[in-house]
mmCIF file of C-alpha atoms and ligand atoms in Angstrom:
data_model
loop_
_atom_site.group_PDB
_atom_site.id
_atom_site.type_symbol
_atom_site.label_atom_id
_atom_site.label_comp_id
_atom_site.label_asym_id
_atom_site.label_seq_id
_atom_site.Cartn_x
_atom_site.Cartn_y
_atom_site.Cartn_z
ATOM 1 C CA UNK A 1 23.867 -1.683 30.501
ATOM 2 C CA UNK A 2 20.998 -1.886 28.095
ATOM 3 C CA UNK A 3 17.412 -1.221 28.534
ATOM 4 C CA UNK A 4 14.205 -2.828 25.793
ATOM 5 C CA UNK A 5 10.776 -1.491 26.161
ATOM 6 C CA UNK A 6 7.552 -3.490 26.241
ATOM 7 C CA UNK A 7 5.024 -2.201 23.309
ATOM 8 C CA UNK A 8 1.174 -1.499 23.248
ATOM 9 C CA UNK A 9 -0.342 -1.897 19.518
ATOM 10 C CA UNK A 10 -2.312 1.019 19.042
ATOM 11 C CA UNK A 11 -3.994 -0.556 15.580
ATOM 12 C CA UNK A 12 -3.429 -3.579 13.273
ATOM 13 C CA UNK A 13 -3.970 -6.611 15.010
ATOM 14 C CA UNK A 14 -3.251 -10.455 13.610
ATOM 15 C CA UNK A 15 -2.016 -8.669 10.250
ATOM 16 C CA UNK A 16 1.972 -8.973 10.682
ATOM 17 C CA UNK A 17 1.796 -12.706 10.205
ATOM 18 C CA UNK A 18 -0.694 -11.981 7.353
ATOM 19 C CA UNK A 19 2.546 -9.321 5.892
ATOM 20 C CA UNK A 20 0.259 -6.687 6.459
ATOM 21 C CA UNK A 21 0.158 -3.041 8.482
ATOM 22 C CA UNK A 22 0.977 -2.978 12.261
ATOM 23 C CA UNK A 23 1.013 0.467 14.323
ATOM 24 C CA UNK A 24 2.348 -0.279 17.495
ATOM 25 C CA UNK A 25 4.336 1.889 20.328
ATOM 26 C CA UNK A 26 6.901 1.407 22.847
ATOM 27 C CA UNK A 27 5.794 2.185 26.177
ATOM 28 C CA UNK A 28 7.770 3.051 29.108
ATOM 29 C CA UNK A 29 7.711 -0.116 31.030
ATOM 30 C CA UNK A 30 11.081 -2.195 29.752
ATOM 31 C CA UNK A 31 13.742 -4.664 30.585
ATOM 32 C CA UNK A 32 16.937 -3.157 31.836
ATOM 33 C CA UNK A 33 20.419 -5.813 31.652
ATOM 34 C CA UNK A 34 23.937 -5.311 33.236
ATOM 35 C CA UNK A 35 26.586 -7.666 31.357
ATOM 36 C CA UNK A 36 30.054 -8.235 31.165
ATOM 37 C CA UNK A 37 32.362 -10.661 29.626
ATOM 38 C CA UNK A 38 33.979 -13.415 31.260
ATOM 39 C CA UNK A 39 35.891 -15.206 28.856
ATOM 40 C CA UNK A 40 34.935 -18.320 30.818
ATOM 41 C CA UNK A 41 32.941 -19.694 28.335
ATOM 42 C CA UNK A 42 30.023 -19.429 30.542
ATOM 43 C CA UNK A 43 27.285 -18.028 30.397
ATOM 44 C CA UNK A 44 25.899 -16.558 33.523
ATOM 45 C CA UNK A 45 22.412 -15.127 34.340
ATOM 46 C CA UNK A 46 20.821 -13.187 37.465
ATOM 47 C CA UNK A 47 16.909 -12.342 37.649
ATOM 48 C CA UNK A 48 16.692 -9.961 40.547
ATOM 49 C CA UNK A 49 12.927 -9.917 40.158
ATOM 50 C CA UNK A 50 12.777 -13.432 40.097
ATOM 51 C CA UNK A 51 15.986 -14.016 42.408
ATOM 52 C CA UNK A 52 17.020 -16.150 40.588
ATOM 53 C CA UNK A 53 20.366 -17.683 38.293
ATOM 54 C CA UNK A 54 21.107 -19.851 35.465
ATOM 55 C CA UNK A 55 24.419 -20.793 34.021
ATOM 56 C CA UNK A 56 24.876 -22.809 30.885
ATOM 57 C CA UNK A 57 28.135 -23.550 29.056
ATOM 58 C CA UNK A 58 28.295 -21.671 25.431
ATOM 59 C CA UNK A 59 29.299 -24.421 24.042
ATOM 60 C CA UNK A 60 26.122 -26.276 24.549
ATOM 61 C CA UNK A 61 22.883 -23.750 24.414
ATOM 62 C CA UNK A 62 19.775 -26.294 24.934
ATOM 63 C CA UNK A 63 16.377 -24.796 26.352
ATOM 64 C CA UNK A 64 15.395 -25.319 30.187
ATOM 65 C CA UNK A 65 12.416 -27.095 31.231
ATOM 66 C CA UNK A 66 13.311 -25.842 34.645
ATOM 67 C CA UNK A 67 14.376 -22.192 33.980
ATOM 68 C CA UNK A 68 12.412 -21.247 31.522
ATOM 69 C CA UNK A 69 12.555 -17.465 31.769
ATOM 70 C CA UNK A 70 15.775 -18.196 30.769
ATOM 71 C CA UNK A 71 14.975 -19.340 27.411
ATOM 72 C CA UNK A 72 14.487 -15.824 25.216
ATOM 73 C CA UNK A 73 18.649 -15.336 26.410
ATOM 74 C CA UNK A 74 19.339 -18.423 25.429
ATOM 75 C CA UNK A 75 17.669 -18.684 22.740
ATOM 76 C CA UNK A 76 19.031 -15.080 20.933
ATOM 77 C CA UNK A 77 22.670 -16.449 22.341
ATOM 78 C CA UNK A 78 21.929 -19.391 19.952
ATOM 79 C CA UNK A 79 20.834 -17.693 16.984
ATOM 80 C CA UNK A 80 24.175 -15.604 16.865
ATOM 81 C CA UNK A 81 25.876 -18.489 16.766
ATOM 82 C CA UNK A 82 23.847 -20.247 14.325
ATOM 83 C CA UNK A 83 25.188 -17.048 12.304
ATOM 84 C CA UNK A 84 28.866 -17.613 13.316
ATOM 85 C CA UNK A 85 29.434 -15.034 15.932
ATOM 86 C CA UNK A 86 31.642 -16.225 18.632
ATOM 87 C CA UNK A 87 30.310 -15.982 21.847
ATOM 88 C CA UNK A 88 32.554 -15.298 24.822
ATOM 89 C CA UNK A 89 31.553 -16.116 28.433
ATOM 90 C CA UNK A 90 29.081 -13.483 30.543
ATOM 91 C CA UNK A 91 27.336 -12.315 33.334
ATOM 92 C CA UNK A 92 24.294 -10.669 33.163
ATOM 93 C CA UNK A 93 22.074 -8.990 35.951
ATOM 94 C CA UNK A 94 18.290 -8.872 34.421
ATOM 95 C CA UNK A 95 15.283 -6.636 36.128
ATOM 96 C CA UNK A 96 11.823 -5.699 34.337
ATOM 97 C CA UNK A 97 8.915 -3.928 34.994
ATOM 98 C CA UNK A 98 7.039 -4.832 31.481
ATOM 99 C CA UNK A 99 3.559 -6.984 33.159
ATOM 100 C CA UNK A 100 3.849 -10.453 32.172
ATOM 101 C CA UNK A 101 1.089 -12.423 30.776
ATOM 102 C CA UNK A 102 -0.330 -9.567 29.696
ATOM 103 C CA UNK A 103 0.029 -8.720 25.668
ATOM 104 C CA UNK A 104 2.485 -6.286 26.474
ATOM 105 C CA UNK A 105 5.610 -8.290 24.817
ATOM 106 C CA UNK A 106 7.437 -8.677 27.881
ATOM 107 C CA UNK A 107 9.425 -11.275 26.193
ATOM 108 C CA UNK A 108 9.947 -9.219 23.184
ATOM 109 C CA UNK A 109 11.515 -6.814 25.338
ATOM 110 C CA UNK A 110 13.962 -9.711 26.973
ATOM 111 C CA UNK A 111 14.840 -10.865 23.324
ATOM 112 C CA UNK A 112 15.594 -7.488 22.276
ATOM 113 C CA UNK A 113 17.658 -6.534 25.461
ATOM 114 C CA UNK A 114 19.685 -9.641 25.170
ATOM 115 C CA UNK A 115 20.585 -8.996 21.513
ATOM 116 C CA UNK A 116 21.612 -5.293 21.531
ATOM 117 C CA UNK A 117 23.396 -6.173 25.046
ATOM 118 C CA UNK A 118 25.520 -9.189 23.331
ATOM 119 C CA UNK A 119 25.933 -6.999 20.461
ATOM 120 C CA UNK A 120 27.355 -4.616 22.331
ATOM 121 C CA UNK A 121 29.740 -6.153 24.532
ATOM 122 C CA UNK A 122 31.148 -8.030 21.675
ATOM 123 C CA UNK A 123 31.274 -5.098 19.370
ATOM 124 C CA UNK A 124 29.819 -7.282 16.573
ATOM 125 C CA UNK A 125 28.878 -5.112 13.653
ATOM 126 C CA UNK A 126 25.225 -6.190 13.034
ATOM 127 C CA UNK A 127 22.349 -3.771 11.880
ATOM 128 C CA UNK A 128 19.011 -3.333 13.680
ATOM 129 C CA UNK A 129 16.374 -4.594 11.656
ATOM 130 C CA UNK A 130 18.582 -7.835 10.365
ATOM 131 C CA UNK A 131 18.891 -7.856 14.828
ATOM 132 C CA UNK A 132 15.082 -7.833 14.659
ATOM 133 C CA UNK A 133 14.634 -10.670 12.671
ATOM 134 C CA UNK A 134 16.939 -12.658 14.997
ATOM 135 C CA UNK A 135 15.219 -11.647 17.752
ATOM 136 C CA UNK A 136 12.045 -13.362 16.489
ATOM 137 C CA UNK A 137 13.312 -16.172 15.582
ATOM 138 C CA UNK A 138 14.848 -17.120 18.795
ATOM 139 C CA UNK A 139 11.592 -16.679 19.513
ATOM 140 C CA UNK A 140 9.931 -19.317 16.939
ATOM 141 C CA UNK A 141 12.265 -21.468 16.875
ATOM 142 C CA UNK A 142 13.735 -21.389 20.062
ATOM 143 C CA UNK A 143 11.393 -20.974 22.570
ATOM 144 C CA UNK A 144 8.715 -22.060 19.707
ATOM 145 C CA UNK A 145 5.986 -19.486 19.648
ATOM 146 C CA UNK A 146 5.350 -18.592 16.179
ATOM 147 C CA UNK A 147 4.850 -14.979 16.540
ATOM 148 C CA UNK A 148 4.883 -12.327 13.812
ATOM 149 C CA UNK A 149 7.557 -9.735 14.115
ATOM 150 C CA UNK A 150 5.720 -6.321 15.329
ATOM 151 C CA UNK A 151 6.462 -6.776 19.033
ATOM 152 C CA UNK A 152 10.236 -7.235 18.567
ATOM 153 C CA UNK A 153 10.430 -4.495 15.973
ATOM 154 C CA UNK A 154 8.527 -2.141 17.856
ATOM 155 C CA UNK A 155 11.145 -2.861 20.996
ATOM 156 C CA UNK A 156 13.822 -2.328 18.707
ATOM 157 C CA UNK A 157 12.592 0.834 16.646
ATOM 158 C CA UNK A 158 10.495 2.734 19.114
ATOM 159 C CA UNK A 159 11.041 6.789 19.486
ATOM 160 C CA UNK A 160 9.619 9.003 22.121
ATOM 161 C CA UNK A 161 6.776 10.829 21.312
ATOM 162 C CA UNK A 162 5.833 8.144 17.590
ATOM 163 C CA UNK A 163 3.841 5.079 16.704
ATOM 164 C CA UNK A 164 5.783 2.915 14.398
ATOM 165 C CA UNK A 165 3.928 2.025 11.352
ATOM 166 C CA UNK A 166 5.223 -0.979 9.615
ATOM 167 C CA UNK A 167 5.022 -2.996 6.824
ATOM 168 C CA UNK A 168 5.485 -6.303 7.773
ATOM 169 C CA UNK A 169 6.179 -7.313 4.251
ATOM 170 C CA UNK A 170 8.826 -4.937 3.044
ATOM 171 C CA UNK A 171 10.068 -3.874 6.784
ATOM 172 C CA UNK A 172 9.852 -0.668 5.796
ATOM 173 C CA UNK A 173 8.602 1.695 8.442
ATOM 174 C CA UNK A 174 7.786 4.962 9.752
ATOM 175 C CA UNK A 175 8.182 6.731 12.894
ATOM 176 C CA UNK A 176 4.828 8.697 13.456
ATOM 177 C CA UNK A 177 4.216 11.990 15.651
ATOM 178 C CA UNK A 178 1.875 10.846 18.465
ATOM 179 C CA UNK A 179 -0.172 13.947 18.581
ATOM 180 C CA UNK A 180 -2.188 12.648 21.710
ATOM 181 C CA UNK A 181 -0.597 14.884 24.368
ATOM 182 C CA UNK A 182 -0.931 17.911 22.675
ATOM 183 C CA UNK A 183 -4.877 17.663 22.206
ATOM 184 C CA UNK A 184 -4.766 16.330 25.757
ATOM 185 C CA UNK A 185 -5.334 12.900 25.401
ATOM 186 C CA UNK A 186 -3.565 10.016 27.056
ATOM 187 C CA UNK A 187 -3.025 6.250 25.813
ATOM 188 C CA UNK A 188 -4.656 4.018 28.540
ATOM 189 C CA UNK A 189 -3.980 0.707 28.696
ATOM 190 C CA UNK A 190 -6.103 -1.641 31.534
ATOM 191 C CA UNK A 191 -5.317 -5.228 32.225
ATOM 192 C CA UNK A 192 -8.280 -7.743 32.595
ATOM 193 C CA UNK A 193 -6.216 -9.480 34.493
ATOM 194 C CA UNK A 194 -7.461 -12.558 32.578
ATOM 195 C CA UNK A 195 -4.350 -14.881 32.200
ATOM 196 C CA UNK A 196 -4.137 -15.766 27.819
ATOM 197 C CA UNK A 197 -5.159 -19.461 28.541
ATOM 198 C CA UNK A 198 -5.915 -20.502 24.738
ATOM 199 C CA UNK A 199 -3.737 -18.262 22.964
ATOM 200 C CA UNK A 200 -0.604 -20.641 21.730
ATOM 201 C CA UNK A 201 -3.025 -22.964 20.346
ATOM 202 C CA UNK A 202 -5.732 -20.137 19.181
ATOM 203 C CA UNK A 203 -3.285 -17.981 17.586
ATOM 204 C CA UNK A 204 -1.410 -21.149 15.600
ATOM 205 C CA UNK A 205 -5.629 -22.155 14.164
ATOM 206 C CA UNK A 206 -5.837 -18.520 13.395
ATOM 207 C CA UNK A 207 -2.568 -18.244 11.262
ATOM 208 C CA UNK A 208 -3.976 -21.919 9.582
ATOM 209 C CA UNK A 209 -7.390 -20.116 8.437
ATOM 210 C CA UNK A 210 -5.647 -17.423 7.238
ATOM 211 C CA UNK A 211 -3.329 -19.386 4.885
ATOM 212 C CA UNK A 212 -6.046 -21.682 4.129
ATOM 213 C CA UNK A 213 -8.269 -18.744 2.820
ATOM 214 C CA UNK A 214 -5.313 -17.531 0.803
ATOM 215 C CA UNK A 215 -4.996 -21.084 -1.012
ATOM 216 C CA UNK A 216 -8.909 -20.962 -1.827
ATOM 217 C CA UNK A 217 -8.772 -17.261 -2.954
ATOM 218 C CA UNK A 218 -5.729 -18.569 -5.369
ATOM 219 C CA UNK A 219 -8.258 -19.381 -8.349
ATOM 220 C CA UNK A 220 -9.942 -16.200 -8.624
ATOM 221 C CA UNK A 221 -6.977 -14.050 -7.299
ATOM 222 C CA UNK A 222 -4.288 -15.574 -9.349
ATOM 223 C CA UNK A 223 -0.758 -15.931 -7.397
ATOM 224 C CA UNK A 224 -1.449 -13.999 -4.350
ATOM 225 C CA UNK A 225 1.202 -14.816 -1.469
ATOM 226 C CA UNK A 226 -0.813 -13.877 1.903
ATOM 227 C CA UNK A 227 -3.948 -11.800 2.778
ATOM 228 C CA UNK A 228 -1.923 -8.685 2.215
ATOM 229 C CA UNK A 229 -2.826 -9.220 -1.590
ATOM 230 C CA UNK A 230 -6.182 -8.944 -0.822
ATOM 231 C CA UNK A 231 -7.972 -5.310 -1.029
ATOM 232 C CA UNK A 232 -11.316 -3.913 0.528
ATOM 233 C CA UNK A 233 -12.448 -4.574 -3.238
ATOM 234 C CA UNK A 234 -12.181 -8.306 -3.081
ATOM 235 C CA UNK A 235 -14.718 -8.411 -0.177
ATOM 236 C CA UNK A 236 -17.678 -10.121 -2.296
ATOM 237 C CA UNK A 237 -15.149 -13.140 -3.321
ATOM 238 C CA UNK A 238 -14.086 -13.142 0.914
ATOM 239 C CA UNK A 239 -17.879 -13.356 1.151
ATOM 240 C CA UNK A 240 -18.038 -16.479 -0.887
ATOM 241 C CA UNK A 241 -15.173 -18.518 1.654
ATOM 242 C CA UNK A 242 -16.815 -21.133 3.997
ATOM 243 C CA UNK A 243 -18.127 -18.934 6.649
ATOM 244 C CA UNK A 244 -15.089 -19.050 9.104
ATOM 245 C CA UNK A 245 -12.630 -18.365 6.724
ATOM 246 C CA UNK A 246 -14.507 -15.573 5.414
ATOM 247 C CA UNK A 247 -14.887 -13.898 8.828
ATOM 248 C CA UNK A 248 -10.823 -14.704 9.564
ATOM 249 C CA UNK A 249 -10.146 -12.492 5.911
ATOM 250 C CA UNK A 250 -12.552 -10.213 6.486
ATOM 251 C CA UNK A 251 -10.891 -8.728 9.707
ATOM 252 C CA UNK A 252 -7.547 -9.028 8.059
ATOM 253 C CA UNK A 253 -8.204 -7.329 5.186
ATOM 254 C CA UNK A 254 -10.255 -4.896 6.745
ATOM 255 C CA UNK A 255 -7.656 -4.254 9.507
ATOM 256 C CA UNK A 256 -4.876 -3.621 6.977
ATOM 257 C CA UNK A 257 -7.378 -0.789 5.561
ATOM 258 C CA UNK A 258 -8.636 0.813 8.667
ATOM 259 C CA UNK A 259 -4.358 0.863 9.828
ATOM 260 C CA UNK A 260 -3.839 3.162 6.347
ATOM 261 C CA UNK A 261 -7.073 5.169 6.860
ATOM 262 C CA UNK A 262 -6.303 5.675 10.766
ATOM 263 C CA UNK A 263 -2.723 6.614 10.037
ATOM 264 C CA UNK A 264 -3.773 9.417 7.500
ATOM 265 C CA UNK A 265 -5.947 10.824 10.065
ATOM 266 C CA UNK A 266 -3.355 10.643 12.818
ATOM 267 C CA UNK A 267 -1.296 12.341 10.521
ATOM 268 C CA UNK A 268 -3.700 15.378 9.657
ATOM 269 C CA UNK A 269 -4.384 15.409 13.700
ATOM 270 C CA UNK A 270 -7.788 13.960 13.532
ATOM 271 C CA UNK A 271 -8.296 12.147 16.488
ATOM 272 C CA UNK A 272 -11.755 11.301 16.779
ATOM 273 C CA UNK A 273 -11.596 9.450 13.279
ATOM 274 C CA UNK A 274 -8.377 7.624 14.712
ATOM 275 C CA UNK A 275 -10.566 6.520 17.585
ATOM 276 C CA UNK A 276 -13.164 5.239 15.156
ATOM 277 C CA UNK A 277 -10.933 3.220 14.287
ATOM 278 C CA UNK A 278 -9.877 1.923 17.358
ATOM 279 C CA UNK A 279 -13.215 0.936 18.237
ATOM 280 C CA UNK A 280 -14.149 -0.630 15.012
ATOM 281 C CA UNK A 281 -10.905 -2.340 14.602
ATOM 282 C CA UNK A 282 -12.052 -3.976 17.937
ATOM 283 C CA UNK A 283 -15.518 -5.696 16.685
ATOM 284 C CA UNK A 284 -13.679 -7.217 14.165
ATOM 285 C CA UNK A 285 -11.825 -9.217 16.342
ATOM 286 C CA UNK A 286 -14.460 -10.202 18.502
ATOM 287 C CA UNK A 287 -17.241 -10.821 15.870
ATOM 288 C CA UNK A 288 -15.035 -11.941 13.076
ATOM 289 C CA UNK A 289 -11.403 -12.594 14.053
ATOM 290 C CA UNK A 290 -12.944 -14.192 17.718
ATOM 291 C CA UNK A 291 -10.172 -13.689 20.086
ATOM 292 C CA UNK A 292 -11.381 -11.401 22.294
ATOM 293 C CA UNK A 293 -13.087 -12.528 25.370
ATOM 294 C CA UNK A 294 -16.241 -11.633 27.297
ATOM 295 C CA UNK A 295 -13.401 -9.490 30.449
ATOM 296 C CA UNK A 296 -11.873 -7.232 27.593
ATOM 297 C CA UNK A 297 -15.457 -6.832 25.684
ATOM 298 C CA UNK A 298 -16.840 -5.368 29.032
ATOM 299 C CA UNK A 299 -13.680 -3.009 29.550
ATOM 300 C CA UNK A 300 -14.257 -1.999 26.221
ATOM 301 C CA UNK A 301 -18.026 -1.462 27.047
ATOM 302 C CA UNK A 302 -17.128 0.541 30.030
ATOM 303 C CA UNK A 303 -14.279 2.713 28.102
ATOM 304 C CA UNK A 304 -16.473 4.226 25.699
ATOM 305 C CA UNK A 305 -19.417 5.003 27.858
ATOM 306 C CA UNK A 306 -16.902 7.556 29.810
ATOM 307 C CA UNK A 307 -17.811 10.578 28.435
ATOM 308 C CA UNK A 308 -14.842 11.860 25.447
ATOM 309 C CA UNK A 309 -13.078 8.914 25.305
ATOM 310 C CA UNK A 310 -12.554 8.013 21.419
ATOM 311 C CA UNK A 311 -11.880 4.880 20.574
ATOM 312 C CA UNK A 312 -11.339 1.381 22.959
ATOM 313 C CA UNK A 313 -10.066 -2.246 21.404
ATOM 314 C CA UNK A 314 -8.185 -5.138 22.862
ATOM 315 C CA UNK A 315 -4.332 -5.023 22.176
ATOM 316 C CA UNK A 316 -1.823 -7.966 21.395
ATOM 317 C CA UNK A 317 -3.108 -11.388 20.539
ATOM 318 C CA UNK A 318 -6.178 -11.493 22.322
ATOM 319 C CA UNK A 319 -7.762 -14.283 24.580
ATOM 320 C CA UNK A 320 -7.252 -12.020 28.061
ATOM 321 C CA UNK A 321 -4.616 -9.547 28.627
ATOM 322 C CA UNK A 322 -5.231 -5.338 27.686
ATOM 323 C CA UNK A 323 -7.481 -3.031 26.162
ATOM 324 C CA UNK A 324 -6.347 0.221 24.591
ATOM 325 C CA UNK A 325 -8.320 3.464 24.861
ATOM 326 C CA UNK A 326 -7.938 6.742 23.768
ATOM 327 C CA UNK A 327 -8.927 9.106 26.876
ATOM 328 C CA UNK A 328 -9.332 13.019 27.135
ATOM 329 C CA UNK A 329 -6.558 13.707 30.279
ATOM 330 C CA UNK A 330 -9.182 15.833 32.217
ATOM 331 C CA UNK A 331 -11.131 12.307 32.293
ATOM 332 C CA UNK A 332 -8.663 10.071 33.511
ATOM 333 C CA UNK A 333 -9.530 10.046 37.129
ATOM 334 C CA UNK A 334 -13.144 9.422 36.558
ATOM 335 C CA UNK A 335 -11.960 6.613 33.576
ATOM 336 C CA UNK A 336 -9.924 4.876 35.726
ATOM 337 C CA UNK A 337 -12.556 4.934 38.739
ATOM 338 C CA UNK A 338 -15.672 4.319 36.652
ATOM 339 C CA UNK A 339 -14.094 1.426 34.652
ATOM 340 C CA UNK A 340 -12.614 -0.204 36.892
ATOM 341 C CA UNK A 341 -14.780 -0.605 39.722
ATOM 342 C CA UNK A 342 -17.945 -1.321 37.157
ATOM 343 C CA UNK A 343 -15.477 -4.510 36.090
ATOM 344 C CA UNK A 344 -14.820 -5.838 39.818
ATOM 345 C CA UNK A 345 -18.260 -5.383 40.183
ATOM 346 C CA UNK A 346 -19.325 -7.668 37.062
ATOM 347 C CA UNK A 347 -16.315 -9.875 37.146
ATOM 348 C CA UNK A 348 -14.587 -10.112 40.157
ATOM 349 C CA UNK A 349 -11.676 -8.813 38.604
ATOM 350 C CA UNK A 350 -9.520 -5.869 39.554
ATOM 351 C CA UNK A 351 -8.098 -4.311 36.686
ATOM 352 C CA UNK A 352 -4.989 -2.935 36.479
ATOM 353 C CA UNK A 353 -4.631 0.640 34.735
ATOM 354 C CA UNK A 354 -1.202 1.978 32.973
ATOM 355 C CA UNK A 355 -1.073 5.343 31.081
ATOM 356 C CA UNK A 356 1.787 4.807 29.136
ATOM 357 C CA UNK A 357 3.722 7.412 26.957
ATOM 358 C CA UNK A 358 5.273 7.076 23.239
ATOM 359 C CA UNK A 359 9.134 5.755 24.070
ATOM 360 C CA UNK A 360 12.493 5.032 22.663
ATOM 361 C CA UNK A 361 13.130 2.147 21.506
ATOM 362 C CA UNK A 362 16.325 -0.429 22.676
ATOM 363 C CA UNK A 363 18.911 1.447 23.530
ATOM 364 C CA UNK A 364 22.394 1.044 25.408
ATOM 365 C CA UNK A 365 22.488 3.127 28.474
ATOM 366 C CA UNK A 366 26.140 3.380 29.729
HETATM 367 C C1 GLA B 1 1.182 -11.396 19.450
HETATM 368 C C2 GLA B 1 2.317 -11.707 18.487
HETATM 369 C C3 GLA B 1 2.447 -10.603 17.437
HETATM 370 C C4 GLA B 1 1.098 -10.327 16.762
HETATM 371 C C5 GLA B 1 0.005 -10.135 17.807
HETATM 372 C C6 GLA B 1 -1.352 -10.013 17.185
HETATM 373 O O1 GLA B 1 1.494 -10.248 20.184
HETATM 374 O O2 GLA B 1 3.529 -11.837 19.182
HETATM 375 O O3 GLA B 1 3.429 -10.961 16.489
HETATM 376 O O4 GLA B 1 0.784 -11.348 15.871
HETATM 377 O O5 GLA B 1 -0.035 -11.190 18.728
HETATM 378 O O6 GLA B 1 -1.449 -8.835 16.446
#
């Protein structure tokens, strides 16, 4: 029996496809799995939330029109193979409680859960981060999202109690003390409830303008290989892109810097300065990134006119789904009853509120 959490990303937003600074956490919402080989060559699988099964031969591992939730197993079963593991015949017993839809990597969590749970059973010998990279792309190429690699990783690497701070170019990462309980603060995350219509197409255009401002910054910059290359210093050339594709560089350069400056703070156990961040990390993607929405805007209105809270941004790719705030404890009953009924009043919309806590990441349970 394994068990993947979902993540919230606390800072550094549209950078890991850009091979910049992410500085997500796992949260305690997760997909749990029950397996055991068959040796039938058959691959069995049983959503309890969805009550539901699948069953596909391992011989043949094609993607479902018709089960589709099926896909992320199928698709990290396939990618072991593609390596030249042999996979033996299983049943599996799935149940989550990561909300869907939401930007809280829901199907990070079933990638991850499915790898360390076939890993395990099989007793392949196969490290974590090189089981990270698999992970995403079953995701990209098998299901065919091309997402960056922080959700997976996060689900993966998570610890109780840290943010992960990653480079997305090198992989190289650190597990950072979440000093948040201890000054009595509390990680709130609220969902619009505003289902991520445009984000598959949105987010492919977004990666385009990135790479397209790296090719035209390529005669003043020299060989640079993605906007990580590109420092707070270069801002006056950014400023000289057509106007979009300065905007799209601006955020990610600027993100990439505010993820350093916000992590140095963390670490020194300024808060307020980490909250800063938060906030300004979220005008940069509505005004210059553009994929936040009017929904998340307002809760991010509403968050920061509570009294003490620090810092309020939209999380994940954007287009609907969460906002992240930093809230004193002793506020959270007025937060959650301020913000949310000033949304339903505006929007129609009742938002959903999670305080989620810094925990581990994949792990096998028995
Ligand atoms: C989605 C993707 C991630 C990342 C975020 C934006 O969650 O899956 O890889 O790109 O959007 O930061």
């Amino acid at each position: 029996m394994v068990k993947a959490p979902g993540r919230v990303n606390l800072l550094g937003e549209h950078t890991d496809y850009n091979e910049g600074f992410v500085f997500p956490m796992a949260i305690d919402a997760g997909i749990t799995m029950a397996g055991a080989l068959n040796r039938s060559g058959v691959i069995n699988l049983y959503s309890l939330d969805y009550d539901a099964e699948s069953r596909f031969p391992t011989q043949e591992i094609l993607s479902s029109t018709t089960e589709q939730w099926t896909n992320y197993f199928r698709g990290v079963c396939k990618e072991f193979q593609l390596l030249g593991f042999e996979l033996q015949g299983l049943d599996v017993v799935i149940q989550g409680n990561v909300p869907q839809g939401a930007g809280l990597s829901s199907s990070a969590a079933l990638e991850v859960a499915a790898a360390v749970l076939l890993r395990s059973l099989h007793g392949w010998d196969y490290d974590d981060v090189e089981l990270v990279k698999l992970t995403q792309r079953a995701e990209n190429d098998f299901v065919g999202v091309a997402s960056g690699i922080m959700d997976q990783f996060a689900s993966m690497m998570g610890r109780k109690d840290h943010a992960l701070f990653l480079d997305c170019r090198s992989l190289e990462y650190e597990l950072i003390p979440t000093p948040f309980e201890e000054q009595d603060y509390v990680v709130v995350v609220l969902n619009s409830r505003v289902r991520r219509g445009l984000v598959d197409s949105a987010y492919n255009t977004r990666r385009q303008e990135c790479s397209d401002a790296v090719q035209l910054l390529k005669p003043q910059l020299g060989e640079i290989a993605s906007l990580r290359d590109v420092g707070m210093e270069h801002l006056p050339l950014i400023e000289q892109l057509p106007g979009t594709l300065a905007s799209r560089a601006r955020h990610v350069v600027s993100e990439n810097d505010r993820v350093l400056k916000a992590i140095k703070a963390l670490k020194a156990g300024d808060l307020v300065s980490f909250g800063q961040a938060l906030t300004a990390s979220h005008q940069s993607l509505q005004y210059d990134f553009e994929v936040s929405c009017p929904e998340l805007d307002l809760l991010v209105e509403l968050a920061l006119e509570v009294p003490g809270v620090l810092g309020s941004r939209m999380t994940g790719a954007g287009f609907g789904g969460c906002t992240v705030s930093l809230v004193p404890r002793p506020q959270l009953a007025l937060f959650e009853e301020r913000v949310t009924k000033n949304y339903e009043a505006q929007t129609k919309l009742q938002a959903e509120v999670y305080v989620f806590s810094a925990s581990p990441g994949a792990q096998v349970l028995i």
